[in-house]
PDB file of C-alpha atoms in Angstrom:
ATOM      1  CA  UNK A 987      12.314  -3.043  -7.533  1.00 93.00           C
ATOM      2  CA  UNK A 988      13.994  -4.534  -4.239  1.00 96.00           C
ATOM      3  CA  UNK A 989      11.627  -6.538  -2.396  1.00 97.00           C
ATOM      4  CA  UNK A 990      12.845  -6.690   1.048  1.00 97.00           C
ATOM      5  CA  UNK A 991      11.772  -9.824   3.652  1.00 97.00           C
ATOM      6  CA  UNK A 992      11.301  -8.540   7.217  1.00 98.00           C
ATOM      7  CA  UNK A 993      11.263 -10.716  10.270  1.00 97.00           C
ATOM      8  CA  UNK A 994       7.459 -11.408  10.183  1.00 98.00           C
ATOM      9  CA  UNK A 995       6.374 -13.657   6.974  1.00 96.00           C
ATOM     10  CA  UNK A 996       4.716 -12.427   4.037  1.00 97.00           C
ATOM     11  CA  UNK A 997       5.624  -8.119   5.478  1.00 98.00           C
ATOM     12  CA  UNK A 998       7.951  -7.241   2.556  1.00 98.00           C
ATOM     13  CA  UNK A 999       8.957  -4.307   2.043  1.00 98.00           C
ATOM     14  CA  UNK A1000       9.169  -2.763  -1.605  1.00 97.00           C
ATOM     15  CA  UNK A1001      12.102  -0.716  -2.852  1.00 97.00           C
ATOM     16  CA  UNK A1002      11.727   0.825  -6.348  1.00 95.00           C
ATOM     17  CA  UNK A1003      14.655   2.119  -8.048  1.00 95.00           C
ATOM     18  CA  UNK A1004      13.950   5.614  -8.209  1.00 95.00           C
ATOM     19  CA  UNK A1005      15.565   7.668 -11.438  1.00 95.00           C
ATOM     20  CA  UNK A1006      16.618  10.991 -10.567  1.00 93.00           C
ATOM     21  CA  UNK A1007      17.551  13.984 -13.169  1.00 94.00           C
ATOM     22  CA  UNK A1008      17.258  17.837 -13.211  1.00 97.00           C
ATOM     23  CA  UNK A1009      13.752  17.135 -14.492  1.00 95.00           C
ATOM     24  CA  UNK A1010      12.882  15.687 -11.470  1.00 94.00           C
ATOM     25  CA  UNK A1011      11.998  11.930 -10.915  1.00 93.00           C
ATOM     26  CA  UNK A1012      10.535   8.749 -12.151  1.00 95.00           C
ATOM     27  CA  UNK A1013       9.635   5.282 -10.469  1.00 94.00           C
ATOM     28  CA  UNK A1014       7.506   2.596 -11.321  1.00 93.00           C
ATOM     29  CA  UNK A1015       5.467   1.914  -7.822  1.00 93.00           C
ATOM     30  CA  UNK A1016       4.051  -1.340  -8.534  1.00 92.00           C
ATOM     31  CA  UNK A1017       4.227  -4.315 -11.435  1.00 94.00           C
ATOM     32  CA  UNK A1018       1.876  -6.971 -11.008  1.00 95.00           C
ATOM     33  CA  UNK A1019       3.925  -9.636 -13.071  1.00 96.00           C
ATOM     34  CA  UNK A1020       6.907  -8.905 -10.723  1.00 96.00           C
ATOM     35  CA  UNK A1021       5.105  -8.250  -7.650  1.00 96.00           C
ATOM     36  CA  UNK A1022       3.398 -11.704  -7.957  1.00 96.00           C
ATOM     37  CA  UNK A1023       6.996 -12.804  -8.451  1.00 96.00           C
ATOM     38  CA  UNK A1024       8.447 -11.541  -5.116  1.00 96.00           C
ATOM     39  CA  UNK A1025       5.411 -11.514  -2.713  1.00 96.00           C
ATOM     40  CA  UNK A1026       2.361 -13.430  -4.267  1.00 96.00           C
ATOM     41  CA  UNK A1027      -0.727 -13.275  -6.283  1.00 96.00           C
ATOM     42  CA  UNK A1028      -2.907 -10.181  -4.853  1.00 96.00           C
ATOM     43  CA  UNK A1029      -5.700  -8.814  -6.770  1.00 97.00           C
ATOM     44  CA  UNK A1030      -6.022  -5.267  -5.532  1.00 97.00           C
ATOM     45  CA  UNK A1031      -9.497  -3.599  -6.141  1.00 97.00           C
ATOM     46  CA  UNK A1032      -9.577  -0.093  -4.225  1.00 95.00           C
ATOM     47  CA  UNK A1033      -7.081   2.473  -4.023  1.00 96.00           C
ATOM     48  CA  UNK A1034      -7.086   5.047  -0.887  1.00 97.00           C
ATOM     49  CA  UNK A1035      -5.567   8.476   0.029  1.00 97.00           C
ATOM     50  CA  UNK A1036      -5.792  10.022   3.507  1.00 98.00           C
ATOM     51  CA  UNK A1037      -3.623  13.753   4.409  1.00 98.00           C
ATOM     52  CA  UNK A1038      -2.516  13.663   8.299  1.00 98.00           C
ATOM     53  CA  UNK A1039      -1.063  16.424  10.289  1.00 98.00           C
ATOM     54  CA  UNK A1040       2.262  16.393  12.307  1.00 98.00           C
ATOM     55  CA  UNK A1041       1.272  13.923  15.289  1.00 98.00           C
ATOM     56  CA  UNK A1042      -1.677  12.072  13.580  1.00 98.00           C
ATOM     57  CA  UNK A1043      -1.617   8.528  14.741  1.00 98.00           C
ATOM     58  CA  UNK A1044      -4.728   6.602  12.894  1.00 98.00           C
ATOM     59  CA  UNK A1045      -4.809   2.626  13.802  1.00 94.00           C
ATOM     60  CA  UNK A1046      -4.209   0.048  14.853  1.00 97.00           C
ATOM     61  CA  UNK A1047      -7.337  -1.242  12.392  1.00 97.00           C
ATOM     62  CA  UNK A1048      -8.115  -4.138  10.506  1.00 97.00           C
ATOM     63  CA  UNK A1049     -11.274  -5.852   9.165  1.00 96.00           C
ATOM     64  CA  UNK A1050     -12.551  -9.319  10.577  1.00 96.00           C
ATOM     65  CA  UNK A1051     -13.202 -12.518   8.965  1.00 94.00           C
ATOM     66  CA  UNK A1052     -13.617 -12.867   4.709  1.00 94.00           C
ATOM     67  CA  UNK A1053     -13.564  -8.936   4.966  1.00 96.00           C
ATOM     68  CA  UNK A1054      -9.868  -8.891   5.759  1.00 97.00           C
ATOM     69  CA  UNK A1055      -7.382  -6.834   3.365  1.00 97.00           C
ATOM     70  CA  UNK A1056      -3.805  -7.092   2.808  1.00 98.00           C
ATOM     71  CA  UNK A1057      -2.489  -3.655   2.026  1.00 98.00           C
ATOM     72  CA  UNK A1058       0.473  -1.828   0.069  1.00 98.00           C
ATOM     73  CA  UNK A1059       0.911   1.354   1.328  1.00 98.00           C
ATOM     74  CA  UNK A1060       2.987   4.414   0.423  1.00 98.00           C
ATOM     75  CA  UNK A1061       3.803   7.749   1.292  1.00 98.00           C
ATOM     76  CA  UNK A1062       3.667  10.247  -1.556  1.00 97.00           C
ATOM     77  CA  UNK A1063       4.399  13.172   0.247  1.00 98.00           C
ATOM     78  CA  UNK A1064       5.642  13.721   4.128  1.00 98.00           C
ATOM     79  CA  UNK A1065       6.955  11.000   6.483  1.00 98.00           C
ATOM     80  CA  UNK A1066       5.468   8.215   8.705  1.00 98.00           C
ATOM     81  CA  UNK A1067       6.294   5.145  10.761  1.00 98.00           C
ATOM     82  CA  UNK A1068       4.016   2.653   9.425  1.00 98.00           C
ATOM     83  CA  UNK A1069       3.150  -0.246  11.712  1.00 98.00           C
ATOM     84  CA  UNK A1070       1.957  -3.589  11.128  1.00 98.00           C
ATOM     85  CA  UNK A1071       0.989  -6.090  13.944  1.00 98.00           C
ATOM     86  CA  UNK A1072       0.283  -9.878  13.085  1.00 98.00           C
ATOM     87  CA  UNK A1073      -2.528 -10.854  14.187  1.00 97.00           C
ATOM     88  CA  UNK A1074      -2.753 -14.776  12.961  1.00 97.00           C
ATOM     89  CA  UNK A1075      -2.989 -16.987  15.588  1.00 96.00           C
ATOM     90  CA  UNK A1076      -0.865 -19.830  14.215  1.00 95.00           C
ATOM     91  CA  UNK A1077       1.759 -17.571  12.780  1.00 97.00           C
ATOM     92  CA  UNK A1078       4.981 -17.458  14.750  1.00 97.00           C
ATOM     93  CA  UNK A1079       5.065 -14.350  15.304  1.00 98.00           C
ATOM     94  CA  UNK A1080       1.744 -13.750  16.325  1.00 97.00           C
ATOM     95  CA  UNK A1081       1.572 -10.587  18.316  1.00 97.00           C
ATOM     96  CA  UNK A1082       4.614  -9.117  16.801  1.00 98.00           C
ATOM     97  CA  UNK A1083       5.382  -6.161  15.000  1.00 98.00           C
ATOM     98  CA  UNK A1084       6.656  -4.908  12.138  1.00 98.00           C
ATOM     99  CA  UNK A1085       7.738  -0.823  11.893  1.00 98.00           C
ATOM    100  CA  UNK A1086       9.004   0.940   9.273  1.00 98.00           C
ATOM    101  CA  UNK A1087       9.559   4.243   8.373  1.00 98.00           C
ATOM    102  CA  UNK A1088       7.786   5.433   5.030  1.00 98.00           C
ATOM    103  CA  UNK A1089       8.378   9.220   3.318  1.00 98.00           C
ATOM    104  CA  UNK A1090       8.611  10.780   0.019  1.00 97.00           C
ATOM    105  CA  UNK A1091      12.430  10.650  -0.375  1.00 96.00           C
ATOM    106  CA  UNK A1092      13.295   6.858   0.225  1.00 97.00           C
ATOM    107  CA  UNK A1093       9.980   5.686  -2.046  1.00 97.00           C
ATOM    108  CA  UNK A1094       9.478   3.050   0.029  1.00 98.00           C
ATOM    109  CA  UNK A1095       6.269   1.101   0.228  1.00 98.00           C
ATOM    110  CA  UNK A1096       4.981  -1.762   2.780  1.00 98.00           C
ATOM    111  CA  UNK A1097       3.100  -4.983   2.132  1.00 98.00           C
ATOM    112  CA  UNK A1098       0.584  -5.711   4.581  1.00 98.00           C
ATOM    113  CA  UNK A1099      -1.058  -9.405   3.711  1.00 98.00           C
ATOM    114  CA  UNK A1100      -4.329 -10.340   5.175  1.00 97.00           C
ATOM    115  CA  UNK A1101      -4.051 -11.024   9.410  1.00 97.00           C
ATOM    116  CA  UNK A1102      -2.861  -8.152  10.427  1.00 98.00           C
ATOM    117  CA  UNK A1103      -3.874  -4.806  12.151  1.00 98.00           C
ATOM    118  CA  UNK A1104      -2.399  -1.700  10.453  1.00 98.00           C
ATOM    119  CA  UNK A1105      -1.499   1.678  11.941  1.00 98.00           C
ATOM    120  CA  UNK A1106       0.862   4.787  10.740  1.00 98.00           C
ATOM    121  CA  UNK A1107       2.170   7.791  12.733  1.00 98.00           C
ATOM    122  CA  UNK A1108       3.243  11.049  10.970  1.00 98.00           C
ATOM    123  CA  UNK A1109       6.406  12.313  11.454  1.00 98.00           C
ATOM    124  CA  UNK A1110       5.996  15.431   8.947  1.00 98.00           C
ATOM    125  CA  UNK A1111       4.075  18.531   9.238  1.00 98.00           C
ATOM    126  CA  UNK A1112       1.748  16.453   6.989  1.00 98.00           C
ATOM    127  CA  UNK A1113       2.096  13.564   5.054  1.00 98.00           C
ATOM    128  CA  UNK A1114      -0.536  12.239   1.982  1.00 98.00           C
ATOM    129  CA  UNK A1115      -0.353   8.478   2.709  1.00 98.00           C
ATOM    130  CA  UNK A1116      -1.874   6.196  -0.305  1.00 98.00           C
ATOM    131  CA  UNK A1117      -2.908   2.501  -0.144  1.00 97.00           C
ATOM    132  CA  UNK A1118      -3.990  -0.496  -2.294  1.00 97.00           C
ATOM    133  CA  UNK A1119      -6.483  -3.024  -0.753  1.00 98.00           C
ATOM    134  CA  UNK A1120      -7.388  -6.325  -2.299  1.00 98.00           C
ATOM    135  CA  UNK A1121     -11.178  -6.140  -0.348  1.00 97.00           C
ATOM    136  CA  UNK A1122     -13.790  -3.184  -0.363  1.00 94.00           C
ATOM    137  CA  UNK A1123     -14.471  -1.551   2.392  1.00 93.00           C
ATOM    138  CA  UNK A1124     -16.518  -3.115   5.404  1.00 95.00           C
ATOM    139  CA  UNK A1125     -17.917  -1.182   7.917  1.00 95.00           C
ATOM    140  CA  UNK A1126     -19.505  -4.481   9.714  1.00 96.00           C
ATOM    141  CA  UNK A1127     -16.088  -6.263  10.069  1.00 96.00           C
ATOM    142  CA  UNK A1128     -13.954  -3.117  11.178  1.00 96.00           C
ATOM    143  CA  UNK A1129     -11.960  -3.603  13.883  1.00 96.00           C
ATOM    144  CA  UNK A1130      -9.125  -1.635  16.104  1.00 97.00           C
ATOM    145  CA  UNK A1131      -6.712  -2.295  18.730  1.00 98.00           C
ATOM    146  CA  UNK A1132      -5.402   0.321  20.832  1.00 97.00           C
ATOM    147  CA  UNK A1133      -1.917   1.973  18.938  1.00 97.00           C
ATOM    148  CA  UNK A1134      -1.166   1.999  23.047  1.00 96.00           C
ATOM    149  CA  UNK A1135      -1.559  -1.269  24.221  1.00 97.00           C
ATOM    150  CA  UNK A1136       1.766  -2.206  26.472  1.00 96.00           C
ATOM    151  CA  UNK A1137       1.255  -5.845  25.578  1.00 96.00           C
ATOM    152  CA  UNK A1138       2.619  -5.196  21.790  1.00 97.00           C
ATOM    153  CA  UNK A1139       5.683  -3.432  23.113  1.00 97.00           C
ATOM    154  CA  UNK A1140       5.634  -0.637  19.893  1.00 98.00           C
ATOM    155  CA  UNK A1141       7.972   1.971  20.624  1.00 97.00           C
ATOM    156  CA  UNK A1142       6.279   4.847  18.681  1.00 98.00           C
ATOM    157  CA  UNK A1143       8.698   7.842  18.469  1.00 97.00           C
ATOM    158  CA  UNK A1144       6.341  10.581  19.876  1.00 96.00           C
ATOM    159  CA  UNK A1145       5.290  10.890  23.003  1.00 94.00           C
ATOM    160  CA  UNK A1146       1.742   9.567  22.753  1.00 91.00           C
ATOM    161  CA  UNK A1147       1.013  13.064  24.918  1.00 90.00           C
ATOM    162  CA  UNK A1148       1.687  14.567  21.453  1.00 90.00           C
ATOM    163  CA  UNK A1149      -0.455  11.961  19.341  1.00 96.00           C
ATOM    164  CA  UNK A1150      -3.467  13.074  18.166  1.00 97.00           C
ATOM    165  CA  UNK A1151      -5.921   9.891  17.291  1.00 97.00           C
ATOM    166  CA  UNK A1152      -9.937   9.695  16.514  1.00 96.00           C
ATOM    167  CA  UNK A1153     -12.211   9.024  19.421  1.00 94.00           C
ATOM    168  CA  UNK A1154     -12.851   5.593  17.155  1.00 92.00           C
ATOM    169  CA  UNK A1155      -9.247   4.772  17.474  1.00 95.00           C
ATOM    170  CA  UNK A1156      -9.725   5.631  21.361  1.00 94.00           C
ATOM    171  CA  UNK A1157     -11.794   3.007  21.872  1.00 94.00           C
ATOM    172  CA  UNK A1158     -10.326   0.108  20.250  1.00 96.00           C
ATOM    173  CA  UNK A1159     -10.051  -2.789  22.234  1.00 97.00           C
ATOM    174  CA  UNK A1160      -6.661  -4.829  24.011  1.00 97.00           C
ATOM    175  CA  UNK A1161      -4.840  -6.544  22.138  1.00 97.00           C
ATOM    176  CA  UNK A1162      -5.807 -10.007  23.935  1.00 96.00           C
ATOM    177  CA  UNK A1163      -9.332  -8.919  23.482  1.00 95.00           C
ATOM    178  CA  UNK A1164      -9.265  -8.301  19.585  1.00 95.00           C
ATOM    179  CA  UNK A1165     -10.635 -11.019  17.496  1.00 90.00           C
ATOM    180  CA  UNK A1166      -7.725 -12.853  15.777  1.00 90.00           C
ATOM    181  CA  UNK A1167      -7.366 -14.949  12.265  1.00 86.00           C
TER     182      UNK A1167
END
């Protein structure tokens, strides 16, 4: 595997080397001994799986305090822009963002560490999107900034006319009134 720095620290993204025949294909989508390697020691405990429609936009969430997860996330089948917006306060690019575009042909997967909020917009008439998290679940420390908010400057490539988004998502909060890490 390829694991690829972007411009915000500790965001990598993960190339596997993908072996194509007539059969079909084969890829190994995550080694912990190597993964530690490249990126760092995570200790994932929860896998997740959530199908979209064409437009879907689900985020920008992330979970407060010791609840926080970092996140490696996948597309098995379908496309997406995946988006990932630091949210630690003493980072340099705090308030930045990272996009990247995710589908079932180039394999790729993102790595999401703890401090940031997390968001994905499919591009596909449906996509299956599948994620590791390192921390269960908290419904207490959830958290979501609106996927609209000018002040982060993400250029989604639909016309947010088109996006379709829960009425949780519709409520999340500013970005400069989110809680931060």
């Amino acid at each position: 595997m390829e694991y690829i720095k972007t411009k915000i620290d500790g965001v990598v993204i993960v190339q596997p080397r993908v072996f194509d025949d007539q059969r079909g294909y084969f890829f190994e989508s995550w080694k912990k001994e190597e993964f530690e390697q490249h990126v760092g020691k995570v200790d994932f405990v929860q896998d997740n799986e959530s199908k979209s429609s064409y437009g879907v936009l689900r985020g920008l969430h992330y979970q407060k305090g010791e609840a926080s997860q970092a996140k490696l996330v996948r597309v098995i089948k379908g496309r997406v822009v995946d988006v990932a917006v630091d949210l630690r306060q003493d980072s340099p690019t705090f308030g930045q963002h990272v996009m990247v575009e995710l589908n079932d042909e180039n394999k790729r997967q993102l790595f999401i560490p703890r401090g940031f909020a997390h968001g994905f917009l499919v591009l596909s008439d449906e996509a299956i999107f599948t994620y590791k998290v390192d921390n269960a679940y908290n419904p207490q420390a959830e958290a979501s900034i609106r996927f609209d908010d000018p002040s982060l400057g993400i250029e989604w490539p639909l016309d947010l006319k088109e996006v379709m988004t829960s009425p949780k998502d519709l409520r999340g909060v500013a970005f400069n009134d989110a809680e931060y890490f």
